[in-house]
């Protein structure tokens, strides 16, 4: 069975981006960028929604540095608004239910692991459906309360997270990787040790 990892970069206060700030909040360093490039070299399939596809394919078409690995890997975009043929190489369009499509992809034991790319709504749907095996965030040490946009966790169910990996990049960025368990509600007080 193929695994699925939800992958986010976030500000400390949980935003995916902020108005007026550069990409990565201007804090990407050589260690983190090297790790990103290395991640792109590991075989996996990138899953995304239409908004992320439009943004990232535009970056790729403009020759944005660091996207050659992502361009080369297989990608799946879930959209009812995009049409084939898609301009970004190695991208498959799925216009049906993403939860059912990913459930089917996970059943393919020969398929590569899957990672999401941005796509907050898609990630929320996959997590709610119990399809996410790993949940990874890289936390950037900024608070963007006044300018932040795209709060990542709004509308998510309650989720318990078991830490399975952590790392610091460039002395400031924190990678946290968890195994998620979607909860029906808050745990009973007696369940906490």
XYZ file of C-alpha atoms in Angstrom:
193
model
C 0.000 0.000 0.000
C 1.354 3.459 -0.924
C 1.790 5.988 1.875
C 0.523 9.570 1.941
C 2.247 12.510 3.620
C 0.697 15.936 4.063
C 3.498 18.495 3.824
C 3.191 22.168 4.897
C 5.410 25.146 5.493
C 3.923 27.490 8.082
C 4.565 30.592 10.113
C 4.627 30.066 13.876
C 1.020 31.297 14.030
C -0.147 28.805 11.389
C -0.298 30.772 8.136
C 0.759 29.418 4.734
C 1.748 32.864 3.423
C 1.604 36.561 4.259
C 0.940 39.662 2.184
C 4.109 41.584 1.363
C 6.488 38.880 2.619
C 8.774 37.018 0.209
C 8.481 33.276 -0.338
C 9.587 31.225 2.680
C 9.184 34.509 4.614
C 12.689 35.337 3.371
C 14.194 32.794 5.783
C 15.155 29.908 3.507
C 18.760 28.991 4.068
C 21.212 26.735 2.248
C 20.611 23.752 4.525
C 16.830 23.902 4.058
C 17.051 24.506 0.293
C 19.467 21.574 -0.025
C 17.045 19.367 1.894
C 14.178 20.474 -0.391
C 16.211 19.601 -3.471
C 17.104 16.243 -1.924
C 13.420 15.571 -1.187
C 12.574 16.247 -4.841
C 15.088 13.558 -5.832
C 13.304 10.873 -3.753
C 10.709 9.106 -5.815
C 7.225 10.181 -4.864
C 4.069 11.478 -6.485
C 3.020 15.078 -5.723
C -0.702 15.698 -5.129
C -2.221 19.171 -5.429
C -5.335 21.186 -6.135
C -5.901 23.566 -9.023
C -4.778 26.744 -7.224
C -1.453 25.209 -6.215
C -1.039 23.776 -9.718
C -1.546 27.173 -11.334
C 0.952 28.814 -8.968
C 3.653 26.135 -9.127
C 3.384 25.473 -12.872
C 3.742 29.222 -13.412
C 6.916 29.233 -11.308
C 8.228 26.247 -13.271
C 7.467 27.877 -16.631
C 9.280 31.055 -15.579
C 12.401 29.030 -14.743
C 12.187 29.489 -10.963
C 15.248 27.911 -9.346
C 14.827 24.616 -7.522
C 11.783 23.341 -9.415
C 13.505 20.990 -11.876
C 13.125 18.038 -9.506
C 9.438 18.781 -9.019
C 8.914 19.162 -12.773
C 10.481 15.743 -13.363
C 8.396 13.876 -10.768
C 4.894 12.522 -11.353
C 2.179 14.905 -10.231
C -1.591 14.615 -9.864
C -3.808 17.694 -9.833
C -7.418 17.433 -8.660
C -9.653 19.937 -10.429
C -13.010 20.333 -12.113
C -11.902 23.626 -13.716
C -8.639 22.697 -15.448
C -8.604 20.924 -18.804
C -6.135 18.647 -20.533
C -3.579 18.898 -21.867
C -1.849 20.402 -18.854
C 1.280 22.434 -19.581
C 3.418 21.232 -16.655
C 5.280 18.044 -17.599
C 4.401 14.770 -15.878
C 1.063 16.015 -14.530
C -2.124 13.953 -14.558
C -5.529 15.625 -14.180
C -8.208 13.965 -12.029
C -11.612 15.644 -12.173
C -13.427 13.196 -9.884
C -13.598 12.911 -6.102
C -10.045 13.352 -4.751
C -10.725 11.231 -1.653
C -11.815 8.250 -3.740
C -8.984 8.749 -6.234
C -6.355 8.873 -3.466
C -7.936 5.878 -1.728
C -7.523 3.957 -4.995
C -3.921 5.194 -5.448
C -3.039 4.067 -1.924
C -4.205 0.530 -2.777
C -1.552 0.272 -5.500
C 1.310 -1.442 -3.661
C 3.667 -0.763 -6.561
C 2.941 2.983 -6.602
C 5.398 5.506 -5.162
C 4.738 7.282 -1.859
C 2.557 10.383 -2.208
C 3.140 13.873 -0.770
C 0.781 16.814 -0.940
C 1.982 20.175 -2.192
C 0.131 23.120 -0.600
C -3.575 22.585 -1.330
C -5.167 23.238 2.070
C -8.667 22.052 1.138
C -7.378 18.847 -0.455
C -5.229 18.088 2.607
C -8.141 18.691 4.977
C -10.361 16.300 2.976
C -7.695 13.583 2.885
C -7.012 13.915 6.627
C -10.726 13.803 7.506
C -11.064 10.639 5.394
C -8.283 8.945 7.385
C -5.964 8.612 4.379
C -2.957 10.523 5.756
C -0.108 8.374 7.103
C 2.292 11.212 7.998
C 1.804 14.910 8.709
C 4.921 17.069 8.294
C 5.336 20.792 8.879
C 8.328 23.070 8.614
C 7.795 25.987 11.001
C 9.307 29.342 10.062
C 10.069 31.595 13.061
C 7.774 34.491 12.216
C 4.369 35.634 13.423
C 2.314 37.196 10.663
C -0.849 38.043 12.589
C -1.408 41.320 10.703
C -0.480 40.134 7.200
C -0.933 36.353 7.309
C -3.237 34.668 4.831
C -4.411 31.113 4.369
C -4.650 29.878 7.941
C -3.774 26.241 7.547
C -5.664 24.503 10.324
C -9.009 26.344 10.282
C -11.793 23.851 9.624
C -9.644 20.819 10.475
C -10.964 18.092 12.752
C -9.290 17.467 16.103
C -6.161 15.404 15.462
C -3.732 13.711 17.857
C -0.150 13.807 16.579
C 2.626 11.373 17.517
C 6.051 12.916 16.864
C 8.239 10.560 14.802
C 10.917 12.926 13.450
C 12.242 16.420 14.072
C 15.092 18.494 12.727
C 16.419 22.053 12.695
C 17.539 23.715 9.434
C 19.903 26.669 9.295
C 19.639 27.147 13.063
C 16.077 28.489 12.827
C 13.583 26.364 10.843
C 11.910 23.459 12.636
C 10.778 20.300 10.819
C 8.202 18.295 12.757
C 6.861 15.002 11.376
C 3.940 13.196 12.983
C 1.688 10.179 12.628
C -1.841 11.670 12.768
C -4.927 10.171 14.377
C -8.211 11.951 13.641
C -10.292 12.204 16.828
C -14.067 12.173 17.206
C -13.646 14.887 19.832
C -11.383 15.871 22.705
C -9.914 12.916 24.605
C -11.368 12.116 28.011
C -9.408 13.684 30.874
C -8.750 10.138 32.159
C -7.012 9.244 28.872
C -4.216 11.765 29.452
C -1.118 10.452 31.202
